[in-house]
PDB file of C-alpha atoms in Angstrom:
ATOM      1  CA  MET A 725    -116.086 210.923  27.150  1.00 63.00           C
ATOM      2  CA  ILE A 726    -113.946 208.578  24.965  1.00 77.00           C
ATOM      3  CA  ASP A 727    -110.708 206.796  26.677  1.00 92.00           C
ATOM      4  CA  GLY A 728    -107.484 206.896  24.460  1.00 97.00           C
ATOM      5  CA  VAL A 729    -104.884 204.164  23.868  1.00 98.00           C
ATOM      6  CA  VAL A 730    -101.828 205.331  21.736  1.00 98.00           C
ATOM      7  CA  ASN A 731     -99.755 202.374  20.751  1.00 98.00           C
ATOM      8  CA  TRP A 732     -96.080 203.720  20.332  1.00 98.00           C
ATOM      9  CA  HIS A 733     -93.970 201.338  17.976  1.00 98.00           C
ATOM     10  CA  LEU A 734     -91.030 201.883  15.390  1.00 96.00           C
ATOM     11  CA  GLY A 735     -93.316 199.888  12.476  1.00 95.00           C
ATOM     12  CA  ARG A 736     -92.585 196.300  10.949  1.00 94.00           C
ATOM     13  CA  CYS A 737     -93.510 194.854  14.657  1.00 95.00           C
ATOM     14  CA  GLY A 738     -96.814 193.282  13.926  1.00 95.00           C
ATOM     15  CA  SER A 739     -98.807 196.668  14.754  1.00 96.00           C
ATOM     16  CA  SER A 740    -100.556 196.391  11.767  1.00 94.00           C
ATOM     17  CA  VAL A 741    -102.028 192.778  12.121  1.00 96.00           C
ATOM     18  CA  LEU A 742    -102.464 193.823  16.076  1.00 97.00           C
ATOM     19  CA  GLY A 743    -104.250 197.188  14.738  1.00 97.00           C
ATOM     20  CA  SER A 744    -106.519 195.093  12.524  1.00 96.00           C
ATOM     21  CA  LEU A 745    -107.863 192.358  15.308  1.00 98.00           C
ATOM     22  CA  LEU A 746    -108.458 195.620  17.972  1.00 98.00           C
ATOM     23  CA  ALA A 747    -110.370 197.539  15.049  1.00 97.00           C
ATOM     24  CA  GLN A 748    -113.033 194.469  14.998  1.00 98.00           C
ATOM     25  CA  HIS A 749    -113.650 195.041  18.895  1.00 98.00           C
ATOM     26  CA  SER A 750    -116.890 196.611  19.619  1.00 97.00           C
ATOM     27  CA  ALA A 751    -115.609 198.672  21.931  1.00 97.00           C
ATOM     28  CA  ILE A 752    -112.668 199.934  19.951  1.00 98.00           C
ATOM     29  CA  ASP A 753    -112.391 202.905  17.273  1.00 97.00           C
ATOM     30  CA  TYR A 754    -108.677 202.143  15.663  1.00 97.00           C
ATOM     31  CA  SER A 755    -107.308 205.655  13.456  1.00 97.00           C
ATOM     32  CA  ASN A 756    -104.109 203.551  12.628  1.00 96.00           C
ATOM     33  CA  GLU A 757    -101.199 205.495  11.881  1.00 97.00           C
ATOM     34  CA  ILE A 758    -102.647 209.476  12.179  1.00 98.00           C
ATOM     35  CA  PHE A 759     -99.251 210.952  12.013  1.00 97.00           C
ATOM     36  CA  SER A 760     -97.881 209.057   9.317  1.00 96.00           C
ATOM     37  CA  PRO A 761     -99.875 210.756   6.349  1.00 95.00           C
ATOM     38  CA  TYR A 762     -98.222 214.135   7.385  1.00 96.00           C
ATOM     39  CA  MET A 763     -94.478 212.841   6.599  1.00 95.00           C
ATOM     40  CA  PRO A 764     -93.233 214.659   4.048  1.00 90.00           C
ATOM     41  CA  ARG A 765     -92.942 212.370   1.331  1.00 85.00           C
ATOM     42  CA  ARG A 766     -96.899 211.551   1.734  1.00 87.00           C
ATOM     43  CA  ARG A 767     -97.840 215.410   3.029  1.00 88.00           C
ATOM     44  CA  GLY A 768     -96.374 217.199  -0.157  1.00 85.00           C
ATOM     45  CA  GLU A 769     -97.067 220.761  -0.092  1.00 83.00           C
ATOM     46  CA  LYS A 770     -99.830 220.473   2.612  1.00 85.00           C
ATOM     47  CA  GLN A 771     -99.434 222.837   5.741  1.00 93.00           C
ATOM     48  CA  LEU A 772     -98.535 220.383   8.445  1.00 96.00           C
ATOM     49  CA  PRO A 773    -101.348 220.518  11.161  1.00 97.00           C
ATOM     50  CA  SER A 774    -100.270 220.971  14.906  1.00 98.00           C
ATOM     51  CA  LEU A 775     -99.854 217.404  17.268  1.00 98.00           C
ATOM     52  CA  VAL A 776    -103.311 218.618  18.776  1.00 98.00           C
ATOM     53  CA  ASP A 777    -105.416 218.814  15.883  1.00 98.00           C
ATOM     54  CA  VAL A 778    -104.134 215.726  14.308  1.00 97.00           C
ATOM     55  CA  VAL A 779    -105.511 213.784  17.389  1.00 97.00           C
ATOM     56  CA  ARG A 780    -108.940 215.986  17.138  1.00 96.00           C
ATOM     57  CA  GLU A 781    -109.653 215.626  13.615  1.00 96.00           C
ATOM     58  CA  ALA A 782    -108.730 211.983  14.085  1.00 96.00           C
ATOM     59  CA  GLN A 783    -111.753 211.863  17.043  1.00 93.00           C
ATOM     60  CA  SER A 784    -113.852 214.129  15.153  1.00 91.00           C
ATOM     61  CA  SER A 785    -116.264 211.304  14.306  1.00 87.00           C
ATOM     62  CA  LEU A 786    -115.987 208.551  17.003  1.00 91.00           C
ATOM     63  CA  SER A 787    -118.582 206.683  18.966  1.00 90.00           C
ATOM     64  CA  SER A 788    -116.589 203.919  20.688  1.00 95.00           C
ATOM     65  CA  PRO A 789    -115.657 203.779  24.211  1.00 95.00           C
ATOM     66  CA  TRP A 790    -112.351 203.535  23.342  1.00 97.00           C
ATOM     67  CA  HIS A 791    -110.259 205.601  20.609  1.00 97.00           C
ATOM     68  CA  LEU A 792    -106.711 203.923  19.476  1.00 98.00           C
ATOM     69  CA  PHE A 793    -104.072 205.245  17.325  1.00 98.00           C
ATOM     70  CA  GLU A 794    -100.198 204.702  16.448  1.00 98.00           C
ATOM     71  CA  VAL A 795     -97.261 206.401  16.807  1.00 98.00           C
ATOM     72  CA  LYS A 796     -93.881 205.783  15.082  1.00 98.00           C
ATOM     73  CA  HIS A 797     -91.382 206.867  18.066  1.00 97.00           C
ATOM     74  CA  LEU A 798     -88.134 207.168  16.437  1.00 96.00           C
ATOM     75  CA  ALA A 799     -86.650 210.686  15.983  1.00 95.00           C
ATOM     76  CA  ALA A 800     -86.426 210.002  12.441  1.00 96.00           C
ATOM     77  CA  GLN A 801     -90.210 208.848  12.073  1.00 97.00           C
ATOM     78  CA  ASN A 802     -93.392 211.002  13.352  1.00 97.00           C
ATOM     79  CA  LEU A 803     -91.746 212.443  16.211  1.00 97.00           C
ATOM     80  CA  GLY A 804     -89.181 214.444  13.854  1.00 97.00           C
ATOM     81  CA  LEU A 805     -92.299 216.070  12.657  1.00 97.00           C
ATOM     82  CA  TYR A 806     -92.318 218.383  15.392  1.00 97.00           C
ATOM     83  CA  PRO A 807     -88.354 219.218  16.215  1.00 96.00           C
ATOM     84  CA  GLU A 808     -89.469 221.605  18.235  1.00 97.00           C
ATOM     85  CA  LEU A 809     -91.573 219.169  20.969  1.00 98.00           C
ATOM     86  CA  LYS A 810     -89.741 217.073  23.381  1.00 97.00           C
ATOM     87  CA  LEU A 811     -91.294 213.314  24.154  1.00 97.00           C
ATOM     88  CA  LYS A 812     -93.074 214.705  27.604  1.00 97.00           C
ATOM     89  CA  ASP A 813     -94.674 217.282  25.349  1.00 98.00           C
ATOM     90  CA  TRP A 814     -96.685 214.797  23.238  1.00 98.00           C
ATOM     91  CA  LEU A 815     -97.305 212.827  26.255  1.00 98.00           C
ATOM     92  CA  SER A 816     -98.645 215.879  27.776  1.00 98.00           C
ATOM     93  CA  ALA A 817    -100.636 216.819  24.658  1.00 97.00           C
ATOM     94  CA  PHE A 818    -102.022 213.534  24.791  1.00 98.00           C
ATOM     95  CA  HIS A 819    -103.013 213.246  28.474  1.00 97.00           C
ATOM     96  CA  GLY A 820    -104.743 216.286  28.086  1.00 96.00           C
ATOM     97  CA  LEU A 821    -106.766 215.064  25.422  1.00 96.00           C
ATOM     98  CA  GLY A 822    -107.565 212.025  27.175  1.00 95.00           C
ATOM     99  CA  PHE A 823    -105.051 209.214  26.283  1.00 97.00           C
ATOM    100  CA  ARG A 824    -104.386 207.770  29.552  1.00 97.00           C
ATOM    101  CA  ARG A 825    -103.464 204.186  28.304  1.00 98.00           C
ATOM    102  CA  TYR A 826    -100.238 203.149  26.214  1.00 98.00           C
ATOM    103  CA  LEU A 827     -99.076 200.144  24.432  1.00 98.00           C
ATOM    104  CA  LEU A 828     -95.342 199.779  23.595  1.00 98.00           C
ATOM    105  CA  MET A 829     -94.424 197.780  20.931  1.00 98.00           C
ATOM    106  CA  GLY A 830     -91.412 196.248  20.074  1.00 97.00           C
ATOM    107  CA  ARG A 831     -89.016 193.787  18.019  1.00 97.00           C
ATOM    108  CA  ARG A 832     -86.012 192.200  19.786  1.00 97.00           C
ATOM    109  CA  ASN A 833     -84.430 191.220  16.367  1.00 97.00           C
ATOM    110  CA  GLY A 834     -83.776 194.370  14.726  1.00 97.00           C
ATOM    111  CA  LEU A 835     -82.071 192.538  11.609  1.00 98.00           C
ATOM    112  CA  ARG A 836     -85.066 191.079  10.724  1.00 96.00           C
ATOM    113  CA  ARG A 837     -86.948 193.909  11.186  1.00 96.00           C
ATOM    114  CA  MET A 838     -84.857 195.821   8.937  1.00 96.00           C
ATOM    115  CA  LEU A 839     -85.428 193.171   6.374  1.00 96.00           C
ATOM    116  CA  SER A 840     -89.154 193.722   6.777  1.00 94.00           C
ATOM    117  CA  HIS A 841     -88.476 197.388   6.077  1.00 93.00           C
ATOM    118  CA  VAL A 842     -86.175 196.929   2.966  1.00 94.00           C
ATOM    119  CA  CYS A 843     -88.670 194.417   1.458  1.00 91.00           C
ATOM    120  CA  ALA A 844     -91.420 196.834   1.935  1.00 87.00           C
ATOM    121  CA  ALA A 845     -89.762 199.756   0.872  1.00 82.00           C
ATOM    122  CA  GLN A 846     -88.831 197.690  -2.713  1.00 80.00           C
ATOM    123  CA  THR A 847     -92.027 196.317  -3.033  1.00 69.00           C
ATOM    124  CA  GLY A 848     -94.731 198.488  -2.021  1.00 62.00           C
ATOM    125  CA  VAL A 849     -96.205 195.784  -0.088  1.00 57.00           C
ATOM    126  CA  TYR A 850     -96.682 196.699   3.828  1.00 55.00           C
ATOM    127  CA  VAL A 851     -99.575 194.247   4.768  1.00 60.00           C
ATOM    128  CA  ASP A 852    -100.362 190.730   3.459  1.00 61.00           C
ATOM    129  CA  HIS A 853    -104.043 190.169   3.723  1.00 60.00           C
ATOM    130  CA  GLY A 854    -103.573 186.729   2.534  1.00 58.00           C
ATOM    131  CA  LYS A 855    -104.884 186.959  -0.849  1.00 52.00           C
ATOM    132  CA  SER A 856    -101.140 186.775  -2.785  1.00 47.00           C
ATOM    133  CA  SER A 857    -100.851 183.776  -4.692  1.00 41.00           C
ATOM    134  CA  ALA A 858     -97.275 184.156  -4.632  1.00 43.00           C
ATOM    135  CA  SER A 859     -95.361 181.057  -3.602  1.00 45.00           C
ATOM    136  CA  GLY A 860     -92.064 182.434  -2.958  1.00 58.00           C
ATOM    137  CA  GLN A 861     -90.175 185.641  -2.668  1.00 75.00           C
ATOM    138  CA  VAL A 862     -87.229 186.894  -4.296  1.00 85.00           C
ATOM    139  CA  PRO A 863     -84.015 187.254  -2.016  1.00 92.00           C
ATOM    140  CA  VAL A 864     -83.399 190.828  -1.393  1.00 94.00           C
ATOM    141  CA  ILE A 865     -80.056 192.644  -0.677  1.00 96.00           C
ATOM    142  CA  LEU A 866     -80.315 194.545   2.794  1.00 97.00           C
ATOM    143  CA  PRO A 867     -77.875 198.022   2.370  1.00 97.00           C
ATOM    144  CA  THR A 868     -75.007 198.170   4.646  1.00 98.00           C
ATOM    145  CA  GLU A 869     -75.098 201.969   4.274  1.00 97.00           C
ATOM    146  CA  ASN A 870     -77.567 204.818   3.728  1.00 96.00           C
ATOM    147  CA  VAL A 871     -80.655 202.795   4.616  1.00 95.00           C
ATOM    148  CA  VAL A 872     -83.409 205.504   4.854  1.00 93.00           C
ATOM    149  CA  HIS A 873     -85.885 205.819   7.502  1.00 91.00           C
ATOM    150  CA  GLY A 874     -88.276 208.951   7.326  1.00 92.00           C
ATOM    151  CA  PHE A 875     -86.163 211.719   8.271  1.00 94.00           C
ATOM    152  CA  GLN A 876     -82.503 209.936   8.613  1.00 96.00           C
ATOM    153  CA  SER A 877     -80.250 208.015   6.700  1.00 96.00           C
ATOM    154  CA  SER A 878     -77.878 205.427   8.518  1.00 97.00           C
ATOM    155  CA  SER A 879     -76.051 202.659   8.366  1.00 98.00           C
ATOM    156  CA  LEU A 880     -77.391 199.128   8.985  1.00 98.00           C
ATOM    157  CA  LEU A 881     -75.351 198.760  11.945  1.00 98.00           C
ATOM    158  CA  ASP A 882     -76.370 202.608  13.462  1.00 98.00           C
ATOM    159  CA  TRP A 883     -79.957 201.540  12.620  1.00 98.00           C
ATOM    160  CA  LEU A 884     -79.958 198.292  14.844  1.00 98.00           C
ATOM    161  CA  GLU A 885     -78.660 200.878  17.688  1.00 98.00           C
ATOM    162  CA  GLU A 886     -81.068 203.442  17.100  1.00 97.00           C
ATOM    163  CA  TYR A 887     -83.708 200.693  17.365  1.00 97.00           C
ATOM    164  CA  GLU A 888     -82.667 199.832  20.544  1.00 98.00           C
ATOM    165  CA  SER A 889     -81.780 203.072  21.995  1.00 98.00           C
ATOM    166  CA  GLY A 890     -85.011 204.297  20.556  1.00 97.00           C
ATOM    167  CA  HIS A 891     -87.314 201.644  21.899  1.00 97.00           C
ATOM    168  CA  GLN A 892     -85.424 202.397  25.963  1.00 98.00           C
ATOM    169  CA  ILE A 893     -85.964 206.013  25.412  1.00 97.00           C
ATOM    170  CA  ILE A 894     -90.260 205.553  24.990  1.00 98.00           C
ATOM    171  CA  LYS A 895     -89.823 202.859  27.692  1.00 98.00           C
ATOM    172  CA  ASN A 896     -88.268 204.918  30.317  1.00 98.00           C
ATOM    173  CA  ALA A 897     -90.528 207.496  29.246  1.00 98.00           C
ATOM    174  CA  LEU A 898     -93.418 205.652  29.540  1.00 98.00           C
ATOM    175  CA  VAL A 899     -92.332 204.569  33.367  1.00 98.00           C
ATOM    176  CA  ASP A 900     -91.922 208.404  34.317  1.00 98.00           C
ATOM    177  CA  TRP A 901     -94.904 209.542  33.159  1.00 98.00           C
ATOM    178  CA  SER A 902     -96.740 206.454  34.985  1.00 98.00           C
ATOM    179  CA  LYS A 903     -95.006 207.225  37.904  1.00 98.00           C
ATOM    180  CA  ARG A 904     -96.203 211.273  37.956  1.00 97.00           C
ATOM    181  CA  HIS A 905     -99.883 210.131  36.861  1.00 98.00           C
ATOM    182  CA  ALA A 906    -101.684 207.794  38.809  1.00 97.00           C
ATOM    183  CA  ASP A 907    -104.224 207.752  35.984  1.00 97.00           C
ATOM    184  CA  VAL A 908    -101.868 206.480  33.513  1.00 98.00           C
ATOM    185  CA  ALA A 909    -100.961 202.770  32.554  1.00 98.00           C
ATOM    186  CA  TRP A 910     -98.999 200.971  30.042  1.00 98.00           C
ATOM    187  CA  LEU A 911     -98.431 197.638  28.630  1.00 98.00           C
ATOM    188  CA  GLU A 912     -95.181 196.539  26.700  1.00 98.00           C
ATOM    189  CA  LEU A 913     -95.550 194.250  23.515  1.00 98.00           C
ATOM    190  CA  THR A 914     -93.197 191.984  21.933  1.00 98.00           C
ATOM    191  CA  TYR A 915     -93.239 190.710  18.413  1.00 97.00           C
ATOM    192  CA  GLU A 916     -91.140 187.290  19.501  1.00 97.00           C
ATOM    193  CA  ASP A 917     -93.583 186.980  22.494  1.00 98.00           C
ATOM    194  CA  ASP A 918     -96.988 188.068  21.678  1.00 98.00           C
ATOM    195  CA  ILE A 919     -97.323 188.478  17.956  1.00 96.00           C
ATOM    196  CA  GLU A 920     -95.081 185.847  16.203  1.00 95.00           C
ATOM    197  CA  PHE A 921     -96.409 182.836  17.031  1.00 94.00           C
ATOM    198  CA  SER A 922    -100.468 184.136  17.505  1.00 95.00           C
ATOM    199  CA  PRO A 923    -101.125 187.482  17.101  1.00 97.00           C
ATOM    200  CA  LEU A 924    -104.541 186.788  19.295  1.00 97.00           C
ATOM    201  CA  ILE A 925    -101.764 186.698  22.388  1.00 98.00           C
ATOM    202  CA  ALA A 926    -101.268 190.659  21.587  1.00 98.00           C
ATOM    203  CA  TYR A 927    -105.099 190.967  21.025  1.00 98.00           C
ATOM    204  CA  ARG A 928    -106.088 189.251  24.436  1.00 98.00           C
ATOM    205  CA  ARG A 929    -103.284 190.918  26.561  1.00 98.00           C
ATOM    206  CA  VAL A 930    -104.412 194.437  25.203  1.00 98.00           C
ATOM    207  CA  CYS A 931    -108.237 193.527  25.565  1.00 98.00           C
ATOM    208  CA  GLU A 932    -107.443 192.463  29.438  1.00 98.00           C
ATOM    209  CA  PHE A 933    -104.921 195.769  29.838  1.00 98.00           C
ATOM    210  CA  LEU A 934    -108.070 198.195  28.985  1.00 98.00           C
ATOM    211  CA  GLY A 935    -110.758 195.840  30.888  1.00 98.00           C
ATOM    212  CA  LEU A 936    -112.633 194.456  27.802  1.00 98.00           C
ATOM    213  CA  GLN A 937    -113.627 191.277  27.098  1.00 98.00           C
ATOM    214  CA  SER A 938    -112.060 189.495  24.178  1.00 97.00           C
ATOM    215  CA  GLU A 939    -114.502 188.636  21.069  1.00 98.00           C
ATOM    216  CA  GLU A 940    -113.793 186.599  18.398  1.00 95.00           C
ATOM    217  CA  PRO A 941    -111.657 188.920  15.416  1.00 97.00           C
ATOM    218  CA  ILE A 942    -110.586 187.434  12.426  1.00 96.00           C
ATOM    219  CA  LEU A 943    -107.302 187.264  11.462  1.00 93.00           C
ATOM    220  CA  THR A 944    -107.122 188.862   8.290  1.00 88.00           C
ATOM    221  CA  HIS A 945    -103.039 189.631   8.364  1.00 75.00           C
ATOM    222  CA  ARG A 946    -100.396 187.013   7.611  1.00 69.00           C
ATOM    223  CA  ARG A 947     -96.552 187.297   8.050  1.00 70.00           C
ATOM    224  CA  ILE A 948     -94.945 188.386   4.517  1.00 76.00           C
ATOM    225  CA  ASN A 949     -91.003 187.544   5.189  1.00 78.00           C
ATOM    226  CA  ARG A 950     -91.408 183.713   5.673  1.00 80.00           C
ATOM    227  CA  GLY A 951     -88.437 181.921   5.470  1.00 89.00           C
ATOM    228  CA  SER A 952     -84.826 181.737   6.551  1.00 93.00           C
ATOM    229  CA  LEU A 953     -82.721 184.793   6.397  1.00 95.00           C
ATOM    230  CA  THR A 954     -80.390 182.781   3.735  1.00 95.00           C
ATOM    231  CA  GLN A 955     -83.050 182.336   1.982  1.00 93.00           C
ATOM    232  CA  LEU A 956     -84.154 185.694   2.155  1.00 95.00           C
ATOM    233  CA  VAL A 957     -80.906 188.171   2.156  1.00 96.00           C
ATOM    234  CA  ALA A 958     -79.391 187.625  -1.087  1.00 97.00           C
ATOM    235  CA  ASN A 959     -75.941 189.160   0.584  1.00 97.00           C
ATOM    236  CA  PHE A 960     -76.348 187.138   3.796  1.00 97.00           C
ATOM    237  CA  ASP A 961     -72.265 186.693   3.663  1.00 98.00           C
ATOM    238  CA  GLU A 962     -72.105 189.843   3.617  1.00 98.00           C
ATOM    239  CA  ILE A 963     -74.394 190.638   6.812  1.00 98.00           C
ATOM    240  CA  CYS A 964     -72.740 187.869   8.457  1.00 98.00           C
ATOM    241  CA  HIS A 965     -69.444 189.408   7.792  1.00 98.00           C
ATOM    242  CA  LEU A 966     -70.830 192.996   9.241  1.00 98.00           C
ATOM    243  CA  LEU A 967     -72.502 191.667  12.251  1.00 98.00           C
ATOM    244  CA  GLN A 968     -70.172 188.456  13.340  1.00 98.00           C
ATOM    245  CA  PRO A 969     -67.850 190.838  15.573  1.00 98.00           C
ATOM    246  CA  THR A 970     -70.744 192.752  16.986  1.00 98.00           C
ATOM    247  CA  ARG A 971     -73.139 192.065  19.649  1.00 98.00           C
ATOM    248  CA  PHE A 972     -75.822 191.685  17.182  1.00 98.00           C
ATOM    249  CA  ALA A 973     -74.232 188.444  15.803  1.00 98.00           C
ATOM    250  CA  TRP A 974     -77.237 186.465  17.491  1.00 98.00           C
ATOM    251  CA  MET A 975     -79.964 188.142  15.250  1.00 98.00           C
ATOM    252  CA  LEU A 976     -78.437 186.149  12.195  1.00 97.00           C
ATOM    253  CA  GLN A 977     -79.888 182.644  13.505  1.00 92.00           C
ATOM    254  CA  ASP A 978     -82.979 181.653  12.475  1.00 78.00           C
TER     255      ASP A 978
END
């Protein structure tokens, strides 16, 4: 019987680098974001399988004791694929398939997260494997309106709210689910605490959480958007003007 782990996150929070490290562990089979290929822009005319069928397909050729995959948890992201399902339906389906361990990854600085999202969307570079020879980055313009994530388009400020509320919704659900099911446990990871300084911190925390001995993985990813916000954001003054009167003003600090 394979034990399952689901990593819930909203993207651009270190999930790729953590996944690359855990994928090297001898006891873990890693399937990445199994639902993202079915998002409309990637699925095309193909039929959307059921939630359970997507997981079973990912499980079809596994051999390691643990199976890890990721789900982007905003309503505009993977959860929006099945609008008829509530969050508890996802958890119930995963539980029935043997997934009793959950990770929840977040990033406190939503502005940095948005910068990473916009840069990736514009350049098509979502992961840096350390092979790039570029010596610097061209500053990008952060849009303040009509920013698209999956199924939804909202303003920058609305997305900053959504990042926090979406994280809290899944956190509350995991707290409640673990109280209802004695065999369920979950671990929260934060980009700023567990990834930014060294992704190995998150790796070791997850290994301990799963009762596995840490191995010696090779760090194959590196941070893409290095530098201060003033260097990376072409319209930094505009963003300052927008955020300064709000509770998100602290995100402007480097």
